[in-house]
């Protein structure tokens, strides 16, 4: 782009005879270079400071929303929270917390979390890794849990809440 800008400036001066075109185009090329440099420094600083990767989080939320409700139910996932994504070059590190029924055996819950991770990685087309933390529901999700077989239920099922990304904390609630 810079070479093209310089050549266009020289040709424009040669063809029109307007000498002010060369510095005007040079200023435009300089502003373009400054903008490109600013973006590169900003992206590099974000990577060095482990800044959260908001576009990747949006991709993950979209992939979770694209998962069929039955797929999440088959995995016994009641809620999702604590989503964080940090990019290191092209590699993405994702932390996510999934809430499962408190009566679920650890091995079973871990297997469900592994299948959830695999589905998400494929759905997001990410080059990276997911670290899934499993939380028991502790009865606070009874109103949005459709598991009627639960013997620990303290309140009736009301409705399954849609997945939403809360702006600042990258907290998603399902």
PDB file of C-alpha atoms in Angstrom:
ATOM      1  CA  UNK A   1       0.000   0.000   0.000  1.00  0.00           C
ATOM      2  CA  UNK A   2       2.784   2.431   0.848  1.00  0.00           C
ATOM      3  CA  UNK A   3       4.640   1.798  -2.390  1.00  0.00           C
ATOM      4  CA  UNK A   4       1.407   2.188  -4.344  1.00  0.00           C
ATOM      5  CA  UNK A   5       0.655   5.439  -2.488  1.00  0.00           C
ATOM      6  CA  UNK A   6       4.090   6.877  -3.285  1.00  0.00           C
ATOM      7  CA  UNK A   7       3.817   5.853  -6.951  1.00  0.00           C
ATOM      8  CA  UNK A   8       0.314   7.321  -7.222  1.00  0.00           C
ATOM      9  CA  UNK A   9       1.576  10.564  -5.675  1.00  0.00           C
ATOM     10  CA  UNK A  10       4.496  10.816  -8.112  1.00  0.00           C
ATOM     11  CA  UNK A  11       2.302   9.976 -11.107  1.00  0.00           C
ATOM     12  CA  UNK A  12      -0.389  12.436 -10.011  1.00  0.00           C
ATOM     13  CA  UNK A  13       2.172  15.264  -9.739  1.00  0.00           C
ATOM     14  CA  UNK A  14       3.697  14.328 -13.109  1.00  0.00           C
ATOM     15  CA  UNK A  15       0.306  14.175 -14.884  1.00  0.00           C
ATOM     16  CA  UNK A  16      -1.364  17.210 -13.282  1.00  0.00           C
ATOM     17  CA  UNK A  17       1.557  19.414 -12.403  1.00  0.00           C
ATOM     18  CA  UNK A  18      -0.028  20.064  -8.991  1.00  0.00           C
ATOM     19  CA  UNK A  19       2.944  19.930  -6.626  1.00  0.00           C
ATOM     20  CA  UNK A  20       0.808  19.859  -3.451  1.00  0.00           C
ATOM     21  CA  UNK A  21      -0.544  16.382  -4.385  1.00  0.00           C
ATOM     22  CA  UNK A  22       2.746  14.673  -3.468  1.00  0.00           C
ATOM     23  CA  UNK A  23       2.846  15.863   0.185  1.00  0.00           C
ATOM     24  CA  UNK A  24      -0.929  15.350   0.543  1.00  0.00           C
ATOM     25  CA  UNK A  25      -0.664  11.729  -0.562  1.00  0.00           C
ATOM     26  CA  UNK A  26       2.467  11.305   1.594  1.00  0.00           C
ATOM     27  CA  UNK A  27       0.462  12.492   4.643  1.00  0.00           C
ATOM     28  CA  UNK A  28      -2.310   9.999   3.800  1.00  0.00           C
ATOM     29  CA  UNK A  29       0.258   7.179   3.485  1.00  0.00           C
ATOM     30  CA  UNK A  30       1.854   8.279   6.784  1.00  0.00           C
ATOM     31  CA  UNK A  31      -1.522   8.204   8.555  1.00  0.00           C
ATOM     32  CA  UNK A  32      -2.151   4.738   7.150  1.00  0.00           C
ATOM     33  CA  UNK A  33       1.236   3.563   8.454  1.00  0.00           C
ATOM     34  CA  UNK A  34       0.585   5.128  11.867  1.00  0.00           C
ATOM     35  CA  UNK A  35      -2.802   3.374  12.104  1.00  0.00           C
ATOM     36  CA  UNK A  36      -1.258   0.027  11.131  1.00  0.00           C
ATOM     37  CA  UNK A  37       1.576   0.492  13.635  1.00  0.00           C
ATOM     38  CA  UNK A  38      -0.856   1.393  16.423  1.00  0.00           C
ATOM     39  CA  UNK A  39      -2.927  -1.754  15.760  1.00  0.00           C
ATOM     40  CA  UNK A  40       0.194  -3.953  15.776  1.00  0.00           C
ATOM     41  CA  UNK A  41       1.470  -2.495  19.052  1.00  0.00           C
ATOM     42  CA  UNK A  42      -1.979  -2.772  20.631  1.00  0.00           C
ATOM     43  CA  UNK A  43      -2.395  -6.429  19.594  1.00  0.00           C
ATOM     44  CA  UNK A  44       1.136  -7.283  20.791  1.00  0.00           C
ATOM     45  CA  UNK A  45       0.590  -5.577  24.142  1.00  0.00           C
ATOM     46  CA  UNK A  46      -2.731  -7.386  24.580  1.00  0.00           C
ATOM     47  CA  UNK A  47      -1.034 -10.724  23.939  1.00  0.00           C
ATOM     48  CA  UNK A  48       1.803  -9.947  26.360  1.00  0.00           C
ATOM     49  CA  UNK A  49      -0.638  -8.870  29.066  1.00  0.00           C
ATOM     50  CA  UNK A  50      -2.904 -11.903  28.578  1.00  0.00           C
ATOM     51  CA  UNK A  51      -5.855  -9.696  27.691  1.00  0.00           C
ATOM     52  CA  UNK A  52      -9.142 -11.519  27.338  1.00  0.00           C
ATOM     53  CA  UNK A  53     -10.072 -12.328  23.739  1.00  0.00           C
ATOM     54  CA  UNK A  54     -13.612 -10.929  23.337  1.00  0.00           C
ATOM     55  CA  UNK A  55     -14.163 -12.049  19.698  1.00  0.00           C
ATOM     56  CA  UNK A  56     -13.276 -15.637  20.658  1.00  0.00           C
ATOM     57  CA  UNK A  57     -15.653 -15.501  23.618  1.00  0.00           C
ATOM     58  CA  UNK A  58     -18.419 -14.370  21.254  1.00  0.00           C
ATOM     59  CA  UNK A  59     -17.571 -17.300  18.936  1.00  0.00           C
ATOM     60  CA  UNK A  60     -17.767 -19.712  21.864  1.00  0.00           C
ATOM     61  CA  UNK A  61     -21.102 -18.306  23.030  1.00  0.00           C
ATOM     62  CA  UNK A  62     -22.427 -18.598  19.458  1.00  0.00           C
ATOM     63  CA  UNK A  63     -21.224 -22.206  19.283  1.00  0.00           C
ATOM     64  CA  UNK A  64     -22.923 -23.023  22.589  1.00  0.00           C
ATOM     65  CA  UNK A  65     -26.128 -21.398  21.350  1.00  0.00           C
ATOM     66  CA  UNK A  66     -25.860 -23.447  18.143  1.00  0.00           C
ATOM     67  CA  UNK A  67     -25.700 -26.659  20.153  1.00  0.00           C
ATOM     68  CA  UNK A  68     -29.056 -28.335  20.269  1.00  0.00           C
ATOM     69  CA  UNK A  69     -30.865 -28.089  23.591  1.00  0.00           C
ATOM     70  CA  UNK A  70     -31.057 -31.882  23.597  1.00  0.00           C
ATOM     71  CA  UNK A  71     -27.261 -32.122  23.254  1.00  0.00           C
ATOM     72  CA  UNK A  72     -26.763 -30.024  26.381  1.00  0.00           C
ATOM     73  CA  UNK A  73     -29.446 -31.979  28.218  1.00  0.00           C
ATOM     74  CA  UNK A  74     -27.791 -35.272  27.235  1.00  0.00           C
ATOM     75  CA  UNK A  75     -24.575 -33.921  28.735  1.00  0.00           C
ATOM     76  CA  UNK A  76     -26.424 -33.025  31.971  1.00  0.00           C
ATOM     77  CA  UNK A  77     -25.230 -29.404  31.805  1.00  0.00           C
ATOM     78  CA  UNK A  78     -27.509 -27.135  33.820  1.00  0.00           C
ATOM     79  CA  UNK A  79     -25.582 -23.872  33.631  1.00  0.00           C
ATOM     80  CA  UNK A  80     -22.385 -22.398  32.216  1.00  0.00           C
ATOM     81  CA  UNK A  81     -20.384 -19.594  33.811  1.00  0.00           C
ATOM     82  CA  UNK A  82     -16.856 -18.252  34.298  1.00  0.00           C
ATOM     83  CA  UNK A  83     -15.986 -18.257  30.600  1.00  0.00           C
ATOM     84  CA  UNK A  84     -12.560 -16.778  29.803  1.00  0.00           C
ATOM     85  CA  UNK A  85     -10.512 -16.946  26.621  1.00  0.00           C
ATOM     86  CA  UNK A  86      -6.911 -15.830  26.303  1.00  0.00           C
ATOM     87  CA  UNK A  87      -5.053 -15.919  22.991  1.00  0.00           C
ATOM     88  CA  UNK A  88      -1.380 -16.771  22.717  1.00  0.00           C
ATOM     89  CA  UNK A  89      -0.542 -16.311  19.048  1.00  0.00           C
ATOM     90  CA  UNK A  90      -3.027 -18.515  17.200  1.00  0.00           C
ATOM     91  CA  UNK A  91      -3.473 -20.781  20.211  1.00  0.00           C
ATOM     92  CA  UNK A  92      -6.445 -20.071  22.490  1.00  0.00           C
ATOM     93  CA  UNK A  93      -6.720 -21.058  26.154  1.00  0.00           C
ATOM     94  CA  UNK A  94     -10.353 -21.279  27.264  1.00  0.00           C
ATOM     95  CA  UNK A  95     -11.560 -21.694  30.839  1.00  0.00           C
ATOM     96  CA  UNK A  96     -15.210 -22.486  31.402  1.00  0.00           C
ATOM     97  CA  UNK A  97     -17.267 -23.654  34.358  1.00  0.00           C
ATOM     98  CA  UNK A  98     -20.165 -26.033  33.809  1.00  0.00           C
ATOM     99  CA  UNK A  99     -22.795 -26.796  36.406  1.00  0.00           C
ATOM    100  CA  UNK A 100     -23.992 -30.395  36.586  1.00  0.00           C
ATOM    101  CA  UNK A 101     -26.472 -32.096  38.916  1.00  0.00           C
ATOM    102  CA  UNK A 102     -24.953 -32.477  42.351  1.00  0.00           C
ATOM    103  CA  UNK A 103     -25.818 -36.172  42.429  1.00  0.00           C
ATOM    104  CA  UNK A 104     -23.745 -36.880  39.276  1.00  0.00           C
ATOM    105  CA  UNK A 105     -20.780 -39.188  39.783  1.00  0.00           C
ATOM    106  CA  UNK A 106     -17.415 -37.489  39.218  1.00  0.00           C
ATOM    107  CA  UNK A 107     -16.424 -39.861  36.397  1.00  0.00           C
ATOM    108  CA  UNK A 108     -19.750 -39.343  34.628  1.00  0.00           C
ATOM    109  CA  UNK A 109     -19.604 -35.550  35.011  1.00  0.00           C
ATOM    110  CA  UNK A 110     -16.006 -35.534  33.777  1.00  0.00           C
ATOM    111  CA  UNK A 111     -16.984 -37.578  30.718  1.00  0.00           C
ATOM    112  CA  UNK A 112     -19.819 -35.138  29.959  1.00  0.00           C
ATOM    113  CA  UNK A 113     -17.395 -32.212  30.314  1.00  0.00           C
ATOM    114  CA  UNK A 114     -14.935 -33.877  27.913  1.00  0.00           C
ATOM    115  CA  UNK A 115     -17.675 -34.353  25.300  1.00  0.00           C
ATOM    116  CA  UNK A 116     -18.810 -30.751  25.833  1.00  0.00           C
ATOM    117  CA  UNK A 117     -15.228 -29.495  25.262  1.00  0.00           C
ATOM    118  CA  UNK A 118     -14.868 -31.579  22.113  1.00  0.00           C
ATOM    119  CA  UNK A 119     -18.183 -30.316  20.725  1.00  0.00           C
ATOM    120  CA  UNK A 120     -17.216 -26.722  21.447  1.00  0.00           C
ATOM    121  CA  UNK A 121     -13.745 -26.981  19.925  1.00  0.00           C
ATOM    122  CA  UNK A 122     -15.257 -28.422  16.744  1.00  0.00           C
ATOM    123  CA  UNK A 123     -18.093 -25.873  16.738  1.00  0.00           C
ATOM    124  CA  UNK A 124     -15.758 -22.892  17.194  1.00  0.00           C
ATOM    125  CA  UNK A 125     -13.024 -24.193  14.880  1.00  0.00           C
ATOM    126  CA  UNK A 126     -10.423 -23.196  17.471  1.00  0.00           C
ATOM    127  CA  UNK A 127      -6.782 -24.088  17.672  1.00  0.00           C
ATOM    128  CA  UNK A 128      -6.448 -24.358  21.411  1.00  0.00           C
ATOM    129  CA  UNK A 129      -7.522 -26.045  24.580  1.00  0.00           C
ATOM    130  CA  UNK A 130     -10.479 -25.964  26.927  1.00  0.00           C
ATOM    131  CA  UNK A 131     -10.152 -26.296  30.672  1.00  0.00           C
ATOM    132  CA  UNK A 132     -13.534 -27.203  32.061  1.00  0.00           C
ATOM    133  CA  UNK A 133     -14.257 -26.842  35.737  1.00  0.00           C
ATOM    134  CA  UNK A 134     -17.204 -28.862  36.995  1.00  0.00           C
ATOM    135  CA  UNK A 135     -19.471 -27.309  39.622  1.00  0.00           C
ATOM    136  CA  UNK A 136     -22.318 -29.107  41.410  1.00  0.00           C
ATOM    137  CA  UNK A 137     -25.678 -27.368  41.129  1.00  0.00           C
ATOM    138  CA  UNK A 138     -26.127 -27.176  44.936  1.00  0.00           C
ATOM    139  CA  UNK A 139     -29.861 -26.804  44.431  1.00  0.00           C
ATOM    140  CA  UNK A 140     -29.639 -23.138  43.418  1.00  0.00           C
ATOM    141  CA  UNK A 141     -30.418 -24.006  39.779  1.00  0.00           C
ATOM    142  CA  UNK A 142     -33.584 -26.038  40.446  1.00  0.00           C
ATOM    143  CA  UNK A 143     -35.782 -23.441  38.740  1.00  0.00           C
ATOM    144  CA  UNK A 144     -33.919 -23.815  35.455  1.00  0.00           C
ATOM    145  CA  UNK A 145     -33.045 -27.526  35.644  1.00  0.00           C
ATOM    146  CA  UNK A 146     -35.400 -29.775  33.682  1.00  0.00           C
ATOM    147  CA  UNK A 147     -34.136 -32.988  35.306  1.00  0.00           C
ATOM    148  CA  UNK A 148     -37.371 -34.309  36.784  1.00  0.00           C
ATOM    149  CA  UNK A 149     -35.591 -37.392  38.149  1.00  0.00           C
ATOM    150  CA  UNK A 150     -33.613 -35.285  40.618  1.00  0.00           C
ATOM    151  CA  UNK A 151     -34.276 -36.367  44.192  1.00  0.00           C
ATOM    152  CA  UNK A 152     -32.579 -33.244  45.606  1.00  0.00           C
ATOM    153  CA  UNK A 153     -34.909 -30.705  43.945  1.00  0.00           C
ATOM    154  CA  UNK A 154     -36.022 -27.924  46.318  1.00  0.00           C
ATOM    155  CA  UNK A 155     -38.107 -25.877  43.859  1.00  0.00           C
ATOM    156  CA  UNK A 156     -40.033 -26.767  40.716  1.00  0.00           C
ATOM    157  CA  UNK A 157     -38.673 -26.293  37.213  1.00  0.00           C
ATOM    158  CA  UNK A 158     -39.833 -22.929  35.827  1.00  0.00           C
ATOM    159  CA  UNK A 159     -37.978 -22.410  32.558  1.00  0.00           C
ATOM    160  CA  UNK A 160     -34.674 -22.986  30.847  1.00  0.00           C
ATOM    161  CA  UNK A 161     -32.931 -19.630  30.516  1.00  0.00           C
ATOM    162  CA  UNK A 162     -31.285 -18.753  27.188  1.00  0.00           C
ATOM    163  CA  UNK A 163     -27.539 -18.372  27.100  1.00  0.00           C
ATOM    164  CA  UNK A 164     -26.415 -14.749  27.435  1.00  0.00           C
ATOM    165  CA  UNK A 165     -23.032 -13.106  27.744  1.00  0.00           C
ATOM    166  CA  UNK A 166     -22.871 -10.498  30.481  1.00  0.00           C
ATOM    167  CA  UNK A 167     -20.756  -7.640  29.235  1.00  0.00           C
ATOM    168  CA  UNK A 168     -17.923  -7.030  31.686  1.00  0.00           C
ATOM    169  CA  UNK A 169     -17.246 -10.246  33.561  1.00  0.00           C
ATOM    170  CA  UNK A 170     -17.477 -12.565  30.552  1.00  0.00           C
ATOM    171  CA  UNK A 171     -19.934 -14.476  32.657  1.00  0.00           C
ATOM    172  CA  UNK A 172     -22.460 -16.515  30.770  1.00  0.00           C
ATOM    173  CA  UNK A 173     -25.569 -17.889  32.324  1.00  0.00           C
ATOM    174  CA  UNK A 174     -27.548 -20.703  30.832  1.00  0.00           C
TER     175      UNK A 174
END
